[in-house]
Each structure stands twice: as C-alpha cells, then as structure tokens.
Short mmCIF file of C-alpha atoms in Angstrom, two decimals:
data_model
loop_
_atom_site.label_atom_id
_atom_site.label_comp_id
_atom_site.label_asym_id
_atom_site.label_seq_id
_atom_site.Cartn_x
_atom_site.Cartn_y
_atom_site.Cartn_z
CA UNK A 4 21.27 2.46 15.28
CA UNK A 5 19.93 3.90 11.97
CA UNK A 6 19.31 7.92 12.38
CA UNK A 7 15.90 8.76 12.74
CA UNK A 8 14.40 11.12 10.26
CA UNK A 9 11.08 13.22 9.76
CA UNK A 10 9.43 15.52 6.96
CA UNK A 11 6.30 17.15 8.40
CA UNK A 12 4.68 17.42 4.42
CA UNK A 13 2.25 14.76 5.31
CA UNK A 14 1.26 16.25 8.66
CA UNK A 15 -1.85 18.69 8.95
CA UNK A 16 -0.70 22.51 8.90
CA UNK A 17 -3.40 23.86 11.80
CA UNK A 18 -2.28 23.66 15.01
CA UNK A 19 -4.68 23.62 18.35
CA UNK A 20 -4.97 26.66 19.58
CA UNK A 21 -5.88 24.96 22.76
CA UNK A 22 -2.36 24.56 23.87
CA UNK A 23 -1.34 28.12 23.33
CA UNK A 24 0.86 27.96 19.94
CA UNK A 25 -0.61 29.70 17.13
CA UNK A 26 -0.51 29.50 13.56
CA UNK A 27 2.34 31.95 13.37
CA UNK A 28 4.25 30.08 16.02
CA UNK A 29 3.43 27.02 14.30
CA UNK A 30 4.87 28.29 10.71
CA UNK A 31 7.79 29.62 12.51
CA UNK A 32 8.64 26.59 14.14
CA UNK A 33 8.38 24.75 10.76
CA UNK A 34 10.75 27.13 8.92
CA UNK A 35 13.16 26.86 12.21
CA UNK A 36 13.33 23.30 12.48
CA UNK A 37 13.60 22.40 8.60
CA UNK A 38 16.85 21.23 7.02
CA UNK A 39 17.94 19.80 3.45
CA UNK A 40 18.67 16.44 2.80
CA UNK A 41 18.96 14.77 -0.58
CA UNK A 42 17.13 18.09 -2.01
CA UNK A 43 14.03 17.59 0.66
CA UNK A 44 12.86 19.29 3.26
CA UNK A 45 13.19 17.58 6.50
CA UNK A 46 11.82 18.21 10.20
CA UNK A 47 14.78 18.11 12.77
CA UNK A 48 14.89 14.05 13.51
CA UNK A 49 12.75 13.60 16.92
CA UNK A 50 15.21 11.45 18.21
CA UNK A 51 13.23 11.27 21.84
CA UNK A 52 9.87 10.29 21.72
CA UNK A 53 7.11 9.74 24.08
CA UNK A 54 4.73 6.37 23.98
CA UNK A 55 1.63 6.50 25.94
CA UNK A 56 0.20 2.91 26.81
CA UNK A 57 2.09 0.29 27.96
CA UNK A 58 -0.62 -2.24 25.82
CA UNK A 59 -0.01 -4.01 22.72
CA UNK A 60 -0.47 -1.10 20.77
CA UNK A 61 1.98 1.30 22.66
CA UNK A 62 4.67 -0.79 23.02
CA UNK A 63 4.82 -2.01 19.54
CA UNK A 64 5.04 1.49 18.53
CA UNK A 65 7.69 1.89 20.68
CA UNK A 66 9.80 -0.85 19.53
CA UNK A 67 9.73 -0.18 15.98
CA UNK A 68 10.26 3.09 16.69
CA UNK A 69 13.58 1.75 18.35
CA UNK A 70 14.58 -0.01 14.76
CA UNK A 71 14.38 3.11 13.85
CA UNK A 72 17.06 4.38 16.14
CA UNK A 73 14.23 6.36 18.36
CA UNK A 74 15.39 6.94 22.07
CA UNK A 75 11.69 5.97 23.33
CA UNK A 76 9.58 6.67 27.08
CA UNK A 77 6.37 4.34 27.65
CA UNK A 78 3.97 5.94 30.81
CA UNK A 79 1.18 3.85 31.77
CA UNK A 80 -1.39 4.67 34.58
CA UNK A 81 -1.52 1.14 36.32
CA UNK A 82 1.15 -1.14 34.42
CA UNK A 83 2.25 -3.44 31.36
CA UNK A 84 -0.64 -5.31 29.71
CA UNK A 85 -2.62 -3.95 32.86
CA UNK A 86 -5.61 -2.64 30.22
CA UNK A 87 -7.38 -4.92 27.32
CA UNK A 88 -3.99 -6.53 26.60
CA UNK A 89 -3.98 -9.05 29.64
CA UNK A 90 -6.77 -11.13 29.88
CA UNK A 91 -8.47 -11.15 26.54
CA UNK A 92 -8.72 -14.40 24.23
CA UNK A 93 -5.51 -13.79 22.12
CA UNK A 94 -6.41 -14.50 18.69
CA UNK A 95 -4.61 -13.24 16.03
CA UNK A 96 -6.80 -13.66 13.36
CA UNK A 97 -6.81 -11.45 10.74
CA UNK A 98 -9.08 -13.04 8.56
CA UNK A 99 -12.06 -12.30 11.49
CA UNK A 100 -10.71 -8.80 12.11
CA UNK A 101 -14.00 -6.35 10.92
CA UNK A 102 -15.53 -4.01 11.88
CA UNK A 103 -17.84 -3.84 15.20
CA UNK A 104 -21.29 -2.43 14.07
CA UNK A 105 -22.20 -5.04 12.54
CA UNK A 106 -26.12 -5.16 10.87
CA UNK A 107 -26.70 -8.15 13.66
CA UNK A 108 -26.16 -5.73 16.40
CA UNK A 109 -29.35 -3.39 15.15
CA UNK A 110 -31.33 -7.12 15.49
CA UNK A 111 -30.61 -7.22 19.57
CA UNK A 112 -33.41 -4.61 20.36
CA UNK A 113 -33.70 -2.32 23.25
CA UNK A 114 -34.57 -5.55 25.73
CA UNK A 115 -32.03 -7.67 24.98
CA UNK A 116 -29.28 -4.76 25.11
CA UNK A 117 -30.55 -3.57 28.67
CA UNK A 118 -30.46 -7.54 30.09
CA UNK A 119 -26.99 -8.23 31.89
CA UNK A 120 -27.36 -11.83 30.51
CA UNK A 121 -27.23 -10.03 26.71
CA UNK A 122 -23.53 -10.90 24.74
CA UNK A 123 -24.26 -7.03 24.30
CA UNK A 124 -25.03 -5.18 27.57
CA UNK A 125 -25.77 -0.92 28.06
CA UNK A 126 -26.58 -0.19 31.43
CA UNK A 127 -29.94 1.75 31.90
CA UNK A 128 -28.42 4.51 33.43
CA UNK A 129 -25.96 5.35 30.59
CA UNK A 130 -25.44 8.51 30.37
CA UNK A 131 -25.28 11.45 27.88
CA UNK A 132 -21.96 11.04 26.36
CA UNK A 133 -22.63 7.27 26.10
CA UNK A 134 -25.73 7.73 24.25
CA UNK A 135 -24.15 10.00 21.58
CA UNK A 136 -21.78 7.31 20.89
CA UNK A 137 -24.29 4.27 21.04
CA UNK A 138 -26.34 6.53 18.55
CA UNK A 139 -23.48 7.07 15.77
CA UNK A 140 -23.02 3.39 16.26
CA UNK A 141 -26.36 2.26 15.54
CA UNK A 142 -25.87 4.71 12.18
CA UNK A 143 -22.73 2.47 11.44
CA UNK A 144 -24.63 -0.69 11.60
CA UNK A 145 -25.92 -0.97 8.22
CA UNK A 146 -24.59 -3.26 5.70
CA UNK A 147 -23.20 -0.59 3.21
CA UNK A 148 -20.87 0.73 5.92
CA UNK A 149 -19.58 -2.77 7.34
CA UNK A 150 -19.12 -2.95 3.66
CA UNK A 151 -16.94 0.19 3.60
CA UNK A 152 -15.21 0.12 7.25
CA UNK A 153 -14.26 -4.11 6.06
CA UNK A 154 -12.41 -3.01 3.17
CA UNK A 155 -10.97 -0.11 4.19
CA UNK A 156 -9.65 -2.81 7.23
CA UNK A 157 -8.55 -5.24 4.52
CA UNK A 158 -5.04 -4.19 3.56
CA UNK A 159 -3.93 -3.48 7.62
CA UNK A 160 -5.12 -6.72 8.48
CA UNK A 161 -2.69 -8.01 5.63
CA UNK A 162 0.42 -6.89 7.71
CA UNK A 163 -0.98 -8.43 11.12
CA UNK A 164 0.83 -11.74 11.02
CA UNK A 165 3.96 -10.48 9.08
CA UNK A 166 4.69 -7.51 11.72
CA UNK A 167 4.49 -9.92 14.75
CA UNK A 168 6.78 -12.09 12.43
CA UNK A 169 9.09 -8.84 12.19
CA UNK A 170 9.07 -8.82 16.28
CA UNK A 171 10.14 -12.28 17.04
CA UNK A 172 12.59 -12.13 14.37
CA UNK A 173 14.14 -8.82 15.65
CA UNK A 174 14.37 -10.67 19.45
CA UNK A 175 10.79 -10.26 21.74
CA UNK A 176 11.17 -13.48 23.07
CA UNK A 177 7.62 -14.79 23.16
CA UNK A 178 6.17 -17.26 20.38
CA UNK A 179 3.04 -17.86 18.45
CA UNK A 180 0.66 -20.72 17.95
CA UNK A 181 -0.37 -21.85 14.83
CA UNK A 182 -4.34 -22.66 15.23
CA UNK A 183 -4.48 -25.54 12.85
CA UNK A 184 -8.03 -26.11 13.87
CA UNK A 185 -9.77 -22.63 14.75
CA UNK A 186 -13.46 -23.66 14.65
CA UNK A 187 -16.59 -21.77 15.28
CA UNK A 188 -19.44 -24.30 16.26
CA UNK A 189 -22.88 -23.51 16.24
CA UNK A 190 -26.61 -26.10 17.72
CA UNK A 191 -27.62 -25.67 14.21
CA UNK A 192 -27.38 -25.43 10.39
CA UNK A 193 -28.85 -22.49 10.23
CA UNK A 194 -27.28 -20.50 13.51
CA UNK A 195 -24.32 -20.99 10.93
CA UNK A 196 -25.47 -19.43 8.30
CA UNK A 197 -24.72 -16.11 9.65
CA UNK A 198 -21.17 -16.74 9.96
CA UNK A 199 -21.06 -17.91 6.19
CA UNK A 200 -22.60 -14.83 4.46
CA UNK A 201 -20.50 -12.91 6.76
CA UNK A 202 -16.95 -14.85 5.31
CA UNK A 203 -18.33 -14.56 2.05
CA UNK A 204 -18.76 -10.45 2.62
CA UNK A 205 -15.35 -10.46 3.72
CA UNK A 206 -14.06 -12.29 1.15
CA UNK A 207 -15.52 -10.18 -1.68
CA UNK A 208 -14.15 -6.68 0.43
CA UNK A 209 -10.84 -8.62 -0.52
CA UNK A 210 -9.83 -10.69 2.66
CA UNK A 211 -8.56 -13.43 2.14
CA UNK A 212 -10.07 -16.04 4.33
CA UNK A 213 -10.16 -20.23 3.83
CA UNK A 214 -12.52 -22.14 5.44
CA UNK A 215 -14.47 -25.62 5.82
CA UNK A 216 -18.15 -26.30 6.83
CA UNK A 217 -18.34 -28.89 8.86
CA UNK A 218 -21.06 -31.31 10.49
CA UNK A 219 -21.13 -31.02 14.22
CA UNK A 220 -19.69 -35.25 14.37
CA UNK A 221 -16.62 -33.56 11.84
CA UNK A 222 -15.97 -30.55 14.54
CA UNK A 223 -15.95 -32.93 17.40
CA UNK A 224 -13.25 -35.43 15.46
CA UNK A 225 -11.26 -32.30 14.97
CA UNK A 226 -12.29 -31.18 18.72
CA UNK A 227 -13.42 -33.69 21.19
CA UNK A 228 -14.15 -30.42 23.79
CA UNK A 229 -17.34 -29.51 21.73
CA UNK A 230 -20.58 -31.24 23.56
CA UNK A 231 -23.26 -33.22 21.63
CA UNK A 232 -25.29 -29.87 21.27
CA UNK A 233 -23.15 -28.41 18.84
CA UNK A 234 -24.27 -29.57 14.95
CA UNK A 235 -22.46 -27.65 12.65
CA UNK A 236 -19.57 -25.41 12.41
CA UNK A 237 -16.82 -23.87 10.29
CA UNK A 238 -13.26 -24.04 11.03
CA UNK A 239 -10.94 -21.47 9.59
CA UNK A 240 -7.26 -21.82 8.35
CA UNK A 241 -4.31 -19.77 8.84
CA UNK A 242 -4.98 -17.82 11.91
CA UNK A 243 -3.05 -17.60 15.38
CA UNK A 244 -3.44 -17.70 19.02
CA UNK A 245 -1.08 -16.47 21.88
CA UNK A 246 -1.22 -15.74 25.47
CA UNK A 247 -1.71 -11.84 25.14
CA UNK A 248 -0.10 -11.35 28.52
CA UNK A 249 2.72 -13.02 28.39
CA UNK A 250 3.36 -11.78 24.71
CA UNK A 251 2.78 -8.47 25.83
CA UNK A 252 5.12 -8.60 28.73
CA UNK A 253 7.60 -10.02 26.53
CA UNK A 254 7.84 -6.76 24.31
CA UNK A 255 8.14 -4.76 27.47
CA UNK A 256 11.19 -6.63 28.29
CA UNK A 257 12.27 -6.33 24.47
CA UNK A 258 12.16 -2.31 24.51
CA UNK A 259 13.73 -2.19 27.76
CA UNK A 260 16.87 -4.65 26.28
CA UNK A 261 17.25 -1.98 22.85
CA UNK A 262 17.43 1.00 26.16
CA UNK A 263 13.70 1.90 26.41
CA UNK A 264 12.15 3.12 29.18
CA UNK A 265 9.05 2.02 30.80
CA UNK A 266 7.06 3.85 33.62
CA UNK A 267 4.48 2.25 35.18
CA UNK A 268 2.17 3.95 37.79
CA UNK A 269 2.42 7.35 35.94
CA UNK A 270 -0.98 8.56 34.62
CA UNK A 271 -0.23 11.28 31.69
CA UNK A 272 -2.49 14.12 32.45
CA UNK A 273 -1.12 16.80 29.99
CA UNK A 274 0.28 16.58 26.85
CA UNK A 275 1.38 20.36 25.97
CA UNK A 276 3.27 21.82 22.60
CA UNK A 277 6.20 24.59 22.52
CA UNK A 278 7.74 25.96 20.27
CA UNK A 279 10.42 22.89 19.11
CA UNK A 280 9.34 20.15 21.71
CA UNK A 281 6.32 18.74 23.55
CA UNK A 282 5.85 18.36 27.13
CA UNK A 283 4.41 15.12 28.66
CA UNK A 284 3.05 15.78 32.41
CA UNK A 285 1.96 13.22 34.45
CA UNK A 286 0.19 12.81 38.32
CA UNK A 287 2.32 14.24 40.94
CA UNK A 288 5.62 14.88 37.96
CA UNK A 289 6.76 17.94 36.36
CA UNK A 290 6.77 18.09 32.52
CA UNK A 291 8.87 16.56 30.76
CA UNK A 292 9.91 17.45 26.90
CA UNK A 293 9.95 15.03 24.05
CA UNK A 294 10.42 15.36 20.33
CA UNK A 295 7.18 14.00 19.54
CA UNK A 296 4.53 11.81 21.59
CA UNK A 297 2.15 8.65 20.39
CA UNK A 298 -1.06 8.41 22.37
CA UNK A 299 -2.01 5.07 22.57
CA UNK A 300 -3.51 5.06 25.77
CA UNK A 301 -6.55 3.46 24.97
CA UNK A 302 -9.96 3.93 26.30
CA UNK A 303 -8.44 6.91 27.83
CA UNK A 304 -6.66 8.45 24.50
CA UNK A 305 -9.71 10.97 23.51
CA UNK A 306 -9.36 12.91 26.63
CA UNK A 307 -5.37 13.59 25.71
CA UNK A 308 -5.94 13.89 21.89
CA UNK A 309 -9.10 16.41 22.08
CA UNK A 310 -6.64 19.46 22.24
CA UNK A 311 -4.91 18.40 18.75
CA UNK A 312 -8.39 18.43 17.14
CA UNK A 313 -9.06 13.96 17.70
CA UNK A 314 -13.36 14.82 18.14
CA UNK A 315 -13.84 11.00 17.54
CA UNK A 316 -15.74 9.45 20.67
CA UNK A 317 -13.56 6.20 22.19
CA UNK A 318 -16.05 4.36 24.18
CA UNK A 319 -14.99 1.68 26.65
CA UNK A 320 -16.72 -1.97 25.28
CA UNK A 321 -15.68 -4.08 28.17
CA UNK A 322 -15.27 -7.75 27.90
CA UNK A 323 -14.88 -10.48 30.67
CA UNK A 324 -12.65 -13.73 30.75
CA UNK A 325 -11.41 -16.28 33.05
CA UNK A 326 -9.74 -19.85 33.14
CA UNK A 327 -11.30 -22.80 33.69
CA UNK A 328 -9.47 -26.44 33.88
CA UNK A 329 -10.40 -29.36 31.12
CA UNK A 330 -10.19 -32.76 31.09
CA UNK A 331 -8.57 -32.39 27.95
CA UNK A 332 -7.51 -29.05 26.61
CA UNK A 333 -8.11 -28.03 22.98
CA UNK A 334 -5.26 -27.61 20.37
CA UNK A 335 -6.35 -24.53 19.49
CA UNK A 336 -9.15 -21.35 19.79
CA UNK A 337 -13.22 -22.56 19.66
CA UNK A 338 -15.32 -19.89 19.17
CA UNK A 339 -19.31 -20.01 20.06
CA UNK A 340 -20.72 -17.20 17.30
CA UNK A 341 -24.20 -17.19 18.48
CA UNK A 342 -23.34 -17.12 22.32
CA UNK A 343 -20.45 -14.60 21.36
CA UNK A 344 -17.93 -16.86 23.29
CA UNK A 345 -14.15 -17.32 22.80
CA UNK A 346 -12.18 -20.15 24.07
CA UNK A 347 -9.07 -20.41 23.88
CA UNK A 348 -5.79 -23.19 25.24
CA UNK A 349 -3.14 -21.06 27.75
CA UNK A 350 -1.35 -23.75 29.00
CA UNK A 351 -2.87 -26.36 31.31
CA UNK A 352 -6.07 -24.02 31.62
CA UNK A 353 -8.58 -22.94 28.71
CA UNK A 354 -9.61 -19.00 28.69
CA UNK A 355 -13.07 -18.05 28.19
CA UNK A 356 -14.33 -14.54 27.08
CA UNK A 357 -16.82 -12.89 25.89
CA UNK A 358 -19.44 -10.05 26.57
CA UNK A 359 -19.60 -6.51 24.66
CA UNK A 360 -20.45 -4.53 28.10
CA UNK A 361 -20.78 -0.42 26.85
CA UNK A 362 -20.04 0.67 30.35
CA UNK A 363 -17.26 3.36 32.41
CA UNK A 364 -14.08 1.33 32.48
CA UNK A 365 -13.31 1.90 35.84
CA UNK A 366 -16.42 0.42 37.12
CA UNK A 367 -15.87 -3.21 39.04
CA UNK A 368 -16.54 -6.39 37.59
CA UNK A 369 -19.72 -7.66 37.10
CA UNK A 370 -20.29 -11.31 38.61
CA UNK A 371 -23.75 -11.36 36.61
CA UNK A 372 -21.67 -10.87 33.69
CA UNK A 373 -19.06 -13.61 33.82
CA UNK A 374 -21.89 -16.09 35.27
CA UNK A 375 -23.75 -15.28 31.86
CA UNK A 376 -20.82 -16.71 30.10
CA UNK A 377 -20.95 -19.75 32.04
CA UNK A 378 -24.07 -20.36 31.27
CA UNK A 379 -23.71 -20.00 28.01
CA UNK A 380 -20.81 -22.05 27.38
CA UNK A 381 -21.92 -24.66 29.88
CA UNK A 382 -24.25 -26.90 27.47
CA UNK A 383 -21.71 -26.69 24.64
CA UNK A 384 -18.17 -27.64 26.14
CA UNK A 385 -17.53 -31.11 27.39
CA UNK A 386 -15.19 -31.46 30.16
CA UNK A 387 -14.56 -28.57 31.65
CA UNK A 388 -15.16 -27.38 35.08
CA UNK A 389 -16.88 -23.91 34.38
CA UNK A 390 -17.20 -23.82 38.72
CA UNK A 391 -13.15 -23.97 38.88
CA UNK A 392 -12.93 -20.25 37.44
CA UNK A 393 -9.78 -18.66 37.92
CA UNK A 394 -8.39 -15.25 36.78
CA UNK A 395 -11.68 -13.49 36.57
CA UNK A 396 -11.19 -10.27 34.76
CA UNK A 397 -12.66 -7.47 33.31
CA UNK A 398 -10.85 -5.02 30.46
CA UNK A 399 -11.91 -2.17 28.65
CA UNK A 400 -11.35 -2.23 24.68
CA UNK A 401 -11.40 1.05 23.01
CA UNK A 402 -14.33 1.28 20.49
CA UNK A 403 -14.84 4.24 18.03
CA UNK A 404 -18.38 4.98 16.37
CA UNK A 405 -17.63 3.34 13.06
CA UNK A 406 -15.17 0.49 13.74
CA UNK A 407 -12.54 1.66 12.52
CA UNK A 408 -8.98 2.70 14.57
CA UNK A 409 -7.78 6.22 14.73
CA UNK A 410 -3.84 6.12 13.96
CA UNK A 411 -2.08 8.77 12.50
CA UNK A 412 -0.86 12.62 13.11
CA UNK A 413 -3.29 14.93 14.70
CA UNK A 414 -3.22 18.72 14.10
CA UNK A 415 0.32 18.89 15.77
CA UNK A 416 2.43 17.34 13.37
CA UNK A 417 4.50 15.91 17.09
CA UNK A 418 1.65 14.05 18.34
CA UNK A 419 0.04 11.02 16.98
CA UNK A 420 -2.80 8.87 18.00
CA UNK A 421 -3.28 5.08 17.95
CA UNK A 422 -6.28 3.36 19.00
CA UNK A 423 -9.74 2.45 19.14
CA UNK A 424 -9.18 -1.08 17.44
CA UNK A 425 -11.85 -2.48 19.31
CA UNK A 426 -11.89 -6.22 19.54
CA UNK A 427 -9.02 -6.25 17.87
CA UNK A 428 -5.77 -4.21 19.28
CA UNK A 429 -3.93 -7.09 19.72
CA UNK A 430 -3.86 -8.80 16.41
CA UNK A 431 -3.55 -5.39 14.79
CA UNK A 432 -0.81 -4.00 17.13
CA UNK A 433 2.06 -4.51 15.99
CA UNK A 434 0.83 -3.61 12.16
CA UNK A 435 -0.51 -0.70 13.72
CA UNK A 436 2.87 -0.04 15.51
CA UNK A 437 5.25 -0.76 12.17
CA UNK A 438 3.09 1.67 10.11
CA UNK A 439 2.62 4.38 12.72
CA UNK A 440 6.41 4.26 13.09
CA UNK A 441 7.35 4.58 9.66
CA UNK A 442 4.88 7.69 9.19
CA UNK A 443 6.57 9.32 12.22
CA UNK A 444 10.08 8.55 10.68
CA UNK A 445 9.37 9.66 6.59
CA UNK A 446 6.59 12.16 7.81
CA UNK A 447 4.82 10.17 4.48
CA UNK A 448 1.33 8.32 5.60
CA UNK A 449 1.31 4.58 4.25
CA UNK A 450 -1.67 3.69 2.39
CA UNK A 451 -2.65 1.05 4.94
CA UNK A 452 -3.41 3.52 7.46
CA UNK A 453 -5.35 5.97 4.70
CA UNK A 454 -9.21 5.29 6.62
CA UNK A 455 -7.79 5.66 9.95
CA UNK A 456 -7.10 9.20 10.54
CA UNK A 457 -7.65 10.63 13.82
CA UNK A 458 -9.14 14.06 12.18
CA UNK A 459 -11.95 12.08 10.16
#
C-alpha cells in the first residue's frame, strides 16, 4: 500500500464556527499537524477516512482512496445502491452528460409542470425551500448558462469512461457494455431537431460527440423494438450501458476485498471537527473519529455539509423505472427525447425510466407516475409487455440550482463534499471519485473539478 499523503495549501483557511473550532484553533492545528517532506509542507497523512454514501459516488471515492493506501469507513442510512444508484437506466454516456436546466425546461409552463402525466412534475403543494430552488433553476435555464455549466462539464466527462476502465482493471468484478447502437428516436423530423442543435452546442463547448441521423425505416434495421410511429432518429457512438445495481454492488464487494468497511443501516447525523480529527456520529452510535470525511450522501449531503459553509440547495429530482419483458430485447439503450424515456437491455428484461419528479425523497411512489411512462412508451416500442412491470421503483437524484456537482473541500480542509450530479452520478462517479481522491491525497485541486466547488 502506497502511504497516503496531504498538503492543506489548496484547502480554504476559514473554518465553521458552527462546530466550535475557531480560527485560532484552526491555525494552531495547521502549524501542529504540518511536517516537511521534499522541502513542502505537508498535513499529517489522514490515513483513516470516512465515506458517506454507499452509491456510486461514495464508494468510488472510497476505493480510490484505497489505491491510495487510505484505511476507508462507508455509512449508509438504508444500504448499497439503496438511493439513485439501483434502479436508474445505467448509461454511461458521457457525450449526453449536461447540464439539467436546460432552455426547453422554461418552454413546459406552469400547467404542464403541475400535471403528474408531465416528464417534469412539481407538486402544487411544494413548499418554501422547494420554491427557492425551482426559482434559481429557472435563472439557470437560459442558453448562455447551459453554455457555461456544458463546458465547464466537458473536461470531467472526459475521464468518465477511462476511470471505470481504471476500476475493472484494478479488480471490481462487474463489466461494461459497449452500446454499439445507442439511438434516440423521435414521430418526426422535426421533434429531432432539438436533439441536433443540442449535439451541435455540445460539440462546440468541446465534447466530443459522433453521431448519425437516421430515417425512422434506418433506426428500426438497427432496432427492430422501435414501432412504426417512430420516423427519425439519431444514434450516437461510443457510449456505454451497465446494470447500475449490480455494478454498484460489485464495488462494494471490491472495497470490502482491499479491507474496507461498509455499514449499512447507519444514518450519519453529525459530522463534528476537533482539534486533529473529525468525529462521524450516527443514529443510536457514539462518535467516532476519522482523519478526514467525504460526504457523498446524496440528496441528503446539504444538511451534513451546511456547517462547513456548502449553502448550495440539493433538491431531490426523483425518477421512476421498472422492467418489462420483450419479445426481443434490444442490443443496446433507446432513448425517447420528446417523451423523456430511457430504455435500456438488463438481461432477459428491458428497464424503462424516466420522469423529473421535484418532490421530498422520502415520499412513496407514485403509480400515476410510472403509468405516465407507460403510456408514453406504449405507441413507440414494439413487443413489449408494458402490463408485465416488474421492479417498480422510485430514486431520488441529487440536483443543484445550476447543474453542476459540488465536489471538493469545504471550509474544513478534513471534510469534502461530492454530489449533486443530477442525472448523471453514475456515469460521472467514478471520475468524480479518482479526482476527489487525488485532491484529498496532494491537498492540490485538479483542474477538472475547478467549476465544482462546494463554496461557489
């Protein structure tokens, strides 16, 4: 195991007065804990460290943190994969990875939003805190900042597929799918012609992104699942698909093989700082001390990062799947644009998602919800048996105001935050993970992670 090593020069200097250390404590602690090593000023190496979130973001933290010889704890609340990591569509497609206020979203209109048959749904009882968020997310939805929030995404999506790469090499046993034929269909010409200006926007923020238009009798040669309604579409080259469950589950077992240790069933409720450590509490526990602690927790990370000075709202946007049996399952993901509907082959089965659903994530599932998928996937699959739904589910992603994730130190330079990817915390995950780890080990930021502070 390679020692572990941290300089706190790239961490903030202010400390949140909230837990009870000062500034003085704060600048003592730093002079205590500093050594020399090859002329620089180190932090004492935080050899035990504290993960919370067992999702994809969590424990890909966690087990780069291992490569670098980290002696790592994952809590979760419920379990493994038990949040937005289990039962959403599992693409891993960088090349569709932007950001989520999007100018189309401003085009829904107050009706549409407030209809549980909308692809995006607000309750009409939302309530203060939700408002303030939908509010700084309508400001976000103008084309100048997708602009911005798409390229400042551009060079983190860039490491997606090369840090799961870097996991199945090191030993997760799990795999990835090539999606040789990832198409997006659409009734119409035109419905498609969103999709294009939007590839071409991504393109010129510096994504690289190839694609084909196609006529709808083209998509259902490469895709015999796509129904007679569909007459045009795009499909996209070089993405991914995997069975985020599994996958996930898979890196659990990994970290616990390199001597990690997961607890499942223990809700953090405290996350305090002393002077050399911090203390991770959880429901019914006493404290426990760490070396330094990741919050990746999602939905539920603003509550534990307000302390270190994280003021960024995270907003559960729940989405809905479930698995239907085909006559004939595709060879890879189909994606409905204009019905906001992901399909994608697990198996013997085919999972469909969908639904942007601004809404408390404990609240149950909605059957209005998942029957508004069915109906709108109904007229535009062939073969499959929409009334045969299995594995109905509903999972809260972790949205922030403009898109973007929050990953990086807070004001305690031994606690870091790392979430509110969105839609997408499982393709970024393990990119997320690789370059969180490698800020916690050289205490120096890496470019990639530059728009995502925590403290914007």
């Amino acid at each position: 195991m390679r020692p572990l090593c941290r300089s706190h020069d790239g961490a903030p200097r202010d400390w949140p007065n909230t837990t009870g250390t000062t500034d003085r404590d704060a600048a003592h602690h730093r002079s205590d804990t500093r050594v020399k090593r090859r002329g620089v000023a180190m932090a004492a190496e935080p050899r035990r460290v504290a993960v919370v979130g067992a999702g994809m973001v969590g424990l890909s933290t966690a087990w780069f943190l291992q490569e670098h010889g980290a002696d790592v704890t994952v809590f979760d609340r419920r379990d493994v994969a038990a949040g937005a990591s289990w039962g959403n569509a599992g693409w891993l497609t960088p090349g569709l990875a932007t950001p989520l206020p999007e100018p189309a979203v401003l085009s829904y209109g107050v009706k549409a939003v407030l209809s549980p048959s909308s692809p995006v749904y607000v309750p009409p009882s939302a309530n203060p805190r939700l408002l303030r968020f939908l509010a700084g997310f309508a400001r976000n939805s103008t084309a100048a900042r997708w602009r911005r929030a798409m390229e400042a995404l551009v060079p983190i999506n860039g490491r997606a597929l090369p840090s799961f790469d870097a996991l199945l090499d090191g030993g997760v046993k799990a795999e990835t799918n090539d999606a040789g034929s990832f198409l997006a269909a659409y009734r119409t010409a035109a419905e498609r012609r969103v999709l294009l200006e939007e590839i071409e926007h991504i393109r010129a923020a510096g994504q690289a992104l190839e694609y084909e238009a196609l006529t709808g009798d083209e998509a259902r040669r490469l895709e015999p699942a796509l129904s007679a309604e569909i007459g045009a579409a795009i499909v996209l080259r070089g993405q991914r698909f995997i069975d985020p469950g599994a996958f996930v589950h898979a890196l659990a077992d990994s970290v616990r093989d390199r001597g990690g240790k997961i607890r499942t069933g223990a809700a953090v409720t405290e996350i305090g700082h002393q002077r050399g450590s911090v203390s991770v509490r959880t429901t019914g526990s006493d404290s426990e001390k760490f070396d330094t602690v990741v919050l990746a927790s999602g939905v539920w990370l603003g509550d534990l990062a307000r302390p270190f000075g994280v003021r960024s709202l995270v907003q559960a946007g729940r989405g809905y799947s479930f698995s239907v049996p085909m006559d004939r399952v595709p060879d890879g993901p189909v994606y409905f644009p204009a019905q906001r509907v992901a399909c994608t082959p697990l198996g013997d089965r085919m999972r469909v998602a969908g639904m942007m659903e601004f809404r408390r994530p404990e609240a149950p599932l909605d059957r209005r919800r998942v029957q508004a998928i069915v109906e709108a996937a109904r007229p535009l699959l062939r073969g499959a048996d929409l009334d045969s739904r299995q594995d109905e589910w509903v999972g809260s992603r972790p949205c922030t105001r403009d898109g973007l994730p929050l990953i990086g130190a807070t004001r305690s330079p031994r606690v870091f935050a790392a979430g509110g990817h969105g839609m997408w915390g499982i393709t970024l995950g393990p990119a997320t993970g690789r370059l969180l780890a490698e800020q916690i080990v050289t205490g120096r930021r890496p470019r990639e992670l530059d728009p995502f502070s925590p403290l914007r």
